[in-house]
Each structure stands twice: as structure tokens, then as C-alpha cells.
Amino acid sequence: EWWRVVGCFLYFGPLGLHSLIQGYLFFNYCGGLEREVFRGRRADYVMVLLFAGVLLCLANAAADLLQLLGPSLTVANVYIWSYRHSSTRVSLFQLTFYAPYLPWVMMGMSVLMGQSFWGELAGIAVGQLCFFLEFVYPRMRGKRYLQAPEFLQRLIPN
């Protein structure tokens, strides 16, 4: 039942406004990351997603605070996108702000909709770690920890 591994990250909760927004943001910002930030490095993006997924599963196993992993992975992707586009102004429900505030606005929106903030907070923490390991640390030390292994690069063409 391999589909359970992927399915837990693609379920955003019962059908409603919150789950529709989460689904839209997930596919919108995943596509943006793949097309813009990870252009020509699709295997590296899959490696970042795998790393984020493993971290979220470990966080859930340790604290048991996350009911759904889809929103957490969405916020992690949004965090990476927003910090790569830090000077971009985004709009969400008539609010206009700079992109790095988007994950925090998403967390506030979830709280206003009666959801727990732990999923978004976990996504922000995982997104920060992925952003650091993929974009900041390689500039500081010249070593990339989230670079896809050779077999994954052969398996996933650009």
C-alpha cells in the first residue's frame, strides 16, 4: 500500500474553504518552485520534498500534534518560495504584503478558521530548515546536503 506514503501529504482535510485554499496553494507554489527556483533541477526538488516529508513525519511521531501533513507540506513549500521571492508583493483575500509574510498569514488564517496552528508552525520550521540547507548553507560552506543522489537524477529527468 505505497499510496499511503504519498496520500498523507495530499489530503488537506474535509472538503471546505480551508482545504480548498490549502490545495490551491499547494499546487500553485509547488509548480512555481519547480518552474522557477528548481528549473533544470527537478530531482533536487524531489529531494527537498522527500526531506521535508520525512521531517514532518518525524515531528508528527515525536509530538503527535499534526492531524494532517498536507497543510504542513504546503506551508513548507510556500516558505521556500516566499523567501526566494522576498521582494515580491502578494495578495490574499484583499490583504497585500511582502512574500516572506505569507506563511505567517496562512497560519493566522488557519487559526481564524478554527484550525490548529501546529501544522503551519511545523511547516514553517521545516521550510526554514530546507531553505537553509538548499540555498544558504551551500553559499557559506560550498556543500549541498539536499542535492539529489545520482540514481534519483537518472530516475527523474529534467
mmCIF file with all atom_site columns, C-alpha atoms in Angstrom, residues 88-147:
data_model
loop_
_atom_site.group_PDB
_atom_site.id
_atom_site.type_symbol
_atom_site.label_atom_id
_atom_site.label_alt_id
_atom_site.label_comp_id
_atom_site.label_asym_id
_atom_site.label_entity_id
_atom_site.label_seq_id
_atom_site.pdbx_PDB_ins_code
_atom_site.Cartn_x
_atom_site.Cartn_y
_atom_site.Cartn_z
_atom_site.occupancy
_atom_site.B_iso_or_equiv
_atom_site.pdbx_formal_charge
_atom_site.auth_seq_id
_atom_site.auth_comp_id
_atom_site.auth_asym_id
_atom_site.auth_atom_id
_atom_site.pdbx_PDB_model_num
ATOM 1  C CA . THR A 1 88  ? 7.501   40.171 -4.307 1.00 0.00 ? 88  THR A CA 1
ATOM 2  C CA . ARG A 1 89  ? 4.214   41.574 -3.068 1.00 0.00 ? 89  ARG A CA 1
ATOM 3  C CA . VAL A 1 90  ? 1.415   39.008 -2.818 1.00 0.00 ? 90  VAL A CA 1
ATOM 4  C CA . SER A 1 91  ? -2.304  39.367 -2.226 1.00 0.00 ? 91  SER A CA 1
ATOM 5  C CA . LEU A 1 92  ? -4.510  37.014 -0.274 1.00 0.00 ? 92  LEU A CA 1
ATOM 6  C CA . PHE A 1 93  ? -8.141  37.947 0.380  1.00 0.00 ? 93  PHE A CA 1
ATOM 7  C CA . GLN A 1 94  ? -7.589  41.656 -0.275 1.00 0.00 ? 94  GLN A CA 1
ATOM 8  C CA . LEU A 1 95  ? -4.505  41.729 2.000  1.00 0.00 ? 95  LEU A CA 1
ATOM 9  C CA . THR A 1 96  ? -1.324  42.799 0.231  1.00 0.00 ? 96  THR A CA 1
ATOM 10 C CA . PHE A 1 97  ? 2.060   42.135 1.831  1.00 0.00 ? 97  PHE A CA 1
ATOM 11 C CA . TYR A 1 98  ? 5.577   41.000 1.018  1.00 0.00 ? 98  TYR A CA 1
ATOM 12 C CA . ALA A 1 99  ? 6.047   37.315 0.252  1.00 0.00 ? 99  ALA A CA 1
ATOM 13 C CA . PRO A 1 100 ? 8.045   36.330 3.393  1.00 0.00 ? 100 PRO A CA 1
ATOM 14 C CA . TYR A 1 101 ? 4.953   37.078 5.495  1.00 0.00 ? 101 TYR A CA 1
ATOM 15 C CA . LEU A 1 102 ? 2.772   34.656 3.527  1.00 0.00 ? 102 LEU A CA 1
ATOM 16 C CA . PRO A 1 103 ? 3.407   31.552 5.718  1.00 0.00 ? 103 PRO A CA 1
ATOM 17 C CA . TRP A 1 104 ? 2.571   33.575 8.820  1.00 0.00 ? 104 TRP A CA 1
ATOM 18 C CA . VAL A 1 105 ? -0.588  34.956 7.215  1.00 0.00 ? 105 VAL A CA 1
ATOM 19 C CA . MET A 1 106 ? -1.554  31.380 6.309  1.00 0.00 ? 106 MET A CA 1
ATOM 20 C CA . MET A 1 107 ? -1.085  30.353 9.934  1.00 0.00 ? 107 MET A CA 1
ATOM 21 C CA . GLY A 1 108 ? -3.229  33.250 11.138 1.00 0.00 ? 108 GLY A CA 1
ATOM 22 C CA . MET A 1 109 ? -5.869  32.402 8.574  1.00 0.00 ? 109 MET A CA 1
ATOM 23 C CA . SER A 1 110 ? -5.965  28.799 9.804  1.00 0.00 ? 110 SER A CA 1
ATOM 24 C CA . VAL A 1 111 ? -6.438  29.956 13.385 1.00 0.00 ? 111 VAL A CA 1
ATOM 25 C CA . LEU A 1 112 ? -9.262  32.277 12.298 1.00 0.00 ? 112 LEU A CA 1
ATOM 26 C CA . MET A 1 113 ? -10.921 29.318 10.550 1.00 0.00 ? 113 MET A CA 1
ATOM 27 C CA . GLY A 1 114 ? -10.783 27.280 13.737 1.00 0.00 ? 114 GLY A CA 1
ATOM 28 C CA . GLN A 1 115 ? -7.852  25.073 12.771 1.00 0.00 ? 115 GLN A CA 1
ATOM 29 C CA . SER A 1 116 ? -4.840  24.256 14.905 1.00 0.00 ? 116 SER A CA 1
ATOM 30 C CA . PHE A 1 117 ? -1.722  26.304 14.227 1.00 0.00 ? 117 PHE A CA 1
ATOM 31 C CA . TRP A 1 118 ? 0.683   23.413 14.921 1.00 0.00 ? 118 TRP A CA 1
ATOM 32 C CA . GLY A 1 119 ? 0.617   22.135 11.337 1.00 0.00 ? 119 GLY A CA 1
ATOM 33 C CA . GLU A 1 120 ? 1.512   25.516 9.894  1.00 0.00 ? 120 GLU A CA 1
ATOM 34 C CA . LEU A 1 121 ? 4.163   26.083 12.549 1.00 0.00 ? 121 LEU A CA 1
ATOM 35 C CA . ALA A 1 122 ? 5.740   22.708 11.754 1.00 0.00 ? 122 ALA A CA 1
ATOM 36 C CA . GLY A 1 123 ? 5.656   23.619 8.051  1.00 0.00 ? 123 GLY A CA 1
ATOM 37 C CA . ILE A 1 124 ? 7.384   26.932 8.739  1.00 0.00 ? 124 ILE A CA 1
ATOM 38 C CA . ALA A 1 125 ? 10.120  25.192 10.768 1.00 0.00 ? 125 ALA A CA 1
ATOM 39 C CA . VAL A 1 126 ? 10.655  22.512 8.100  1.00 0.00 ? 126 VAL A CA 1
ATOM 40 C CA . GLY A 1 127 ? 10.570  25.113 5.329  1.00 0.00 ? 127 GLY A CA 1
ATOM 41 C CA . GLN A 1 128 ? 13.207  27.181 7.134  1.00 0.00 ? 128 GLN A CA 1
ATOM 42 C CA . LEU A 1 129 ? 15.488  24.166 7.510  1.00 0.00 ? 129 LEU A CA 1
ATOM 43 C CA . CYS A 1 130 ? 15.041  23.156 3.862  1.00 0.00 ? 130 CYS A CA 1
ATOM 44 C CA . PHE A 1 131 ? 15.642  26.736 2.701  1.00 0.00 ? 131 PHE A CA 1
ATOM 45 C CA . PHE A 1 132 ? 18.782  26.969 4.812  1.00 0.00 ? 132 PHE A CA 1
ATOM 46 C CA . LEU A 1 133 ? 20.198  23.635 3.636  1.00 0.00 ? 133 LEU A CA 1
ATOM 47 C CA . GLU A 1 134 ? 19.382  24.227 -0.029 1.00 0.00 ? 134 GLU A CA 1
ATOM 48 C CA . PHE A 1 135 ? 20.207  27.921 -0.501 1.00 0.00 ? 135 PHE A CA 1
ATOM 49 C CA . VAL A 1 136 ? 22.071  29.445 2.465  1.00 0.00 ? 136 VAL A CA 1
ATOM 50 C CA . TYR A 1 137 ? 24.481  26.773 3.687  1.00 0.00 ? 137 TYR A CA 1
ATOM 51 C CA . PRO A 1 138 ? 25.900  25.971 0.217  1.00 0.00 ? 138 PRO A CA 1
ATOM 52 C CA . ARG A 1 139 ? 26.888  29.642 -0.162 1.00 0.00 ? 139 ARG A CA 1
ATOM 53 C CA . MET A 1 140 ? 28.543  29.613 3.250  1.00 0.00 ? 140 MET A CA 1
ATOM 54 C CA . ARG A 1 141 ? 30.382  26.278 3.039  1.00 0.00 ? 141 ARG A CA 1
ATOM 55 C CA . GLY A 1 142 ? 30.095  25.119 -0.561 1.00 0.00 ? 142 GLY A CA 1
ATOM 56 C CA . LYS A 1 143 ? 28.438  21.812 0.360  1.00 0.00 ? 143 LYS A CA 1
ATOM 57 C CA . ARG A 1 144 ? 24.861  20.910 -0.619 1.00 0.00 ? 144 ARG A CA 1
ATOM 58 C CA . TYR A 1 145 ? 23.165  18.421 1.677  1.00 0.00 ? 145 TYR A CA 1
ATOM 59 C CA . LEU A 1 146 ? 19.907  18.246 -0.270 1.00 0.00 ? 146 LEU A CA 1
ATOM 60 C CA . GLN A 1 147 ? 21.453  17.506 -3.650 1.00 0.00 ? 147 GLN A CA 1
#
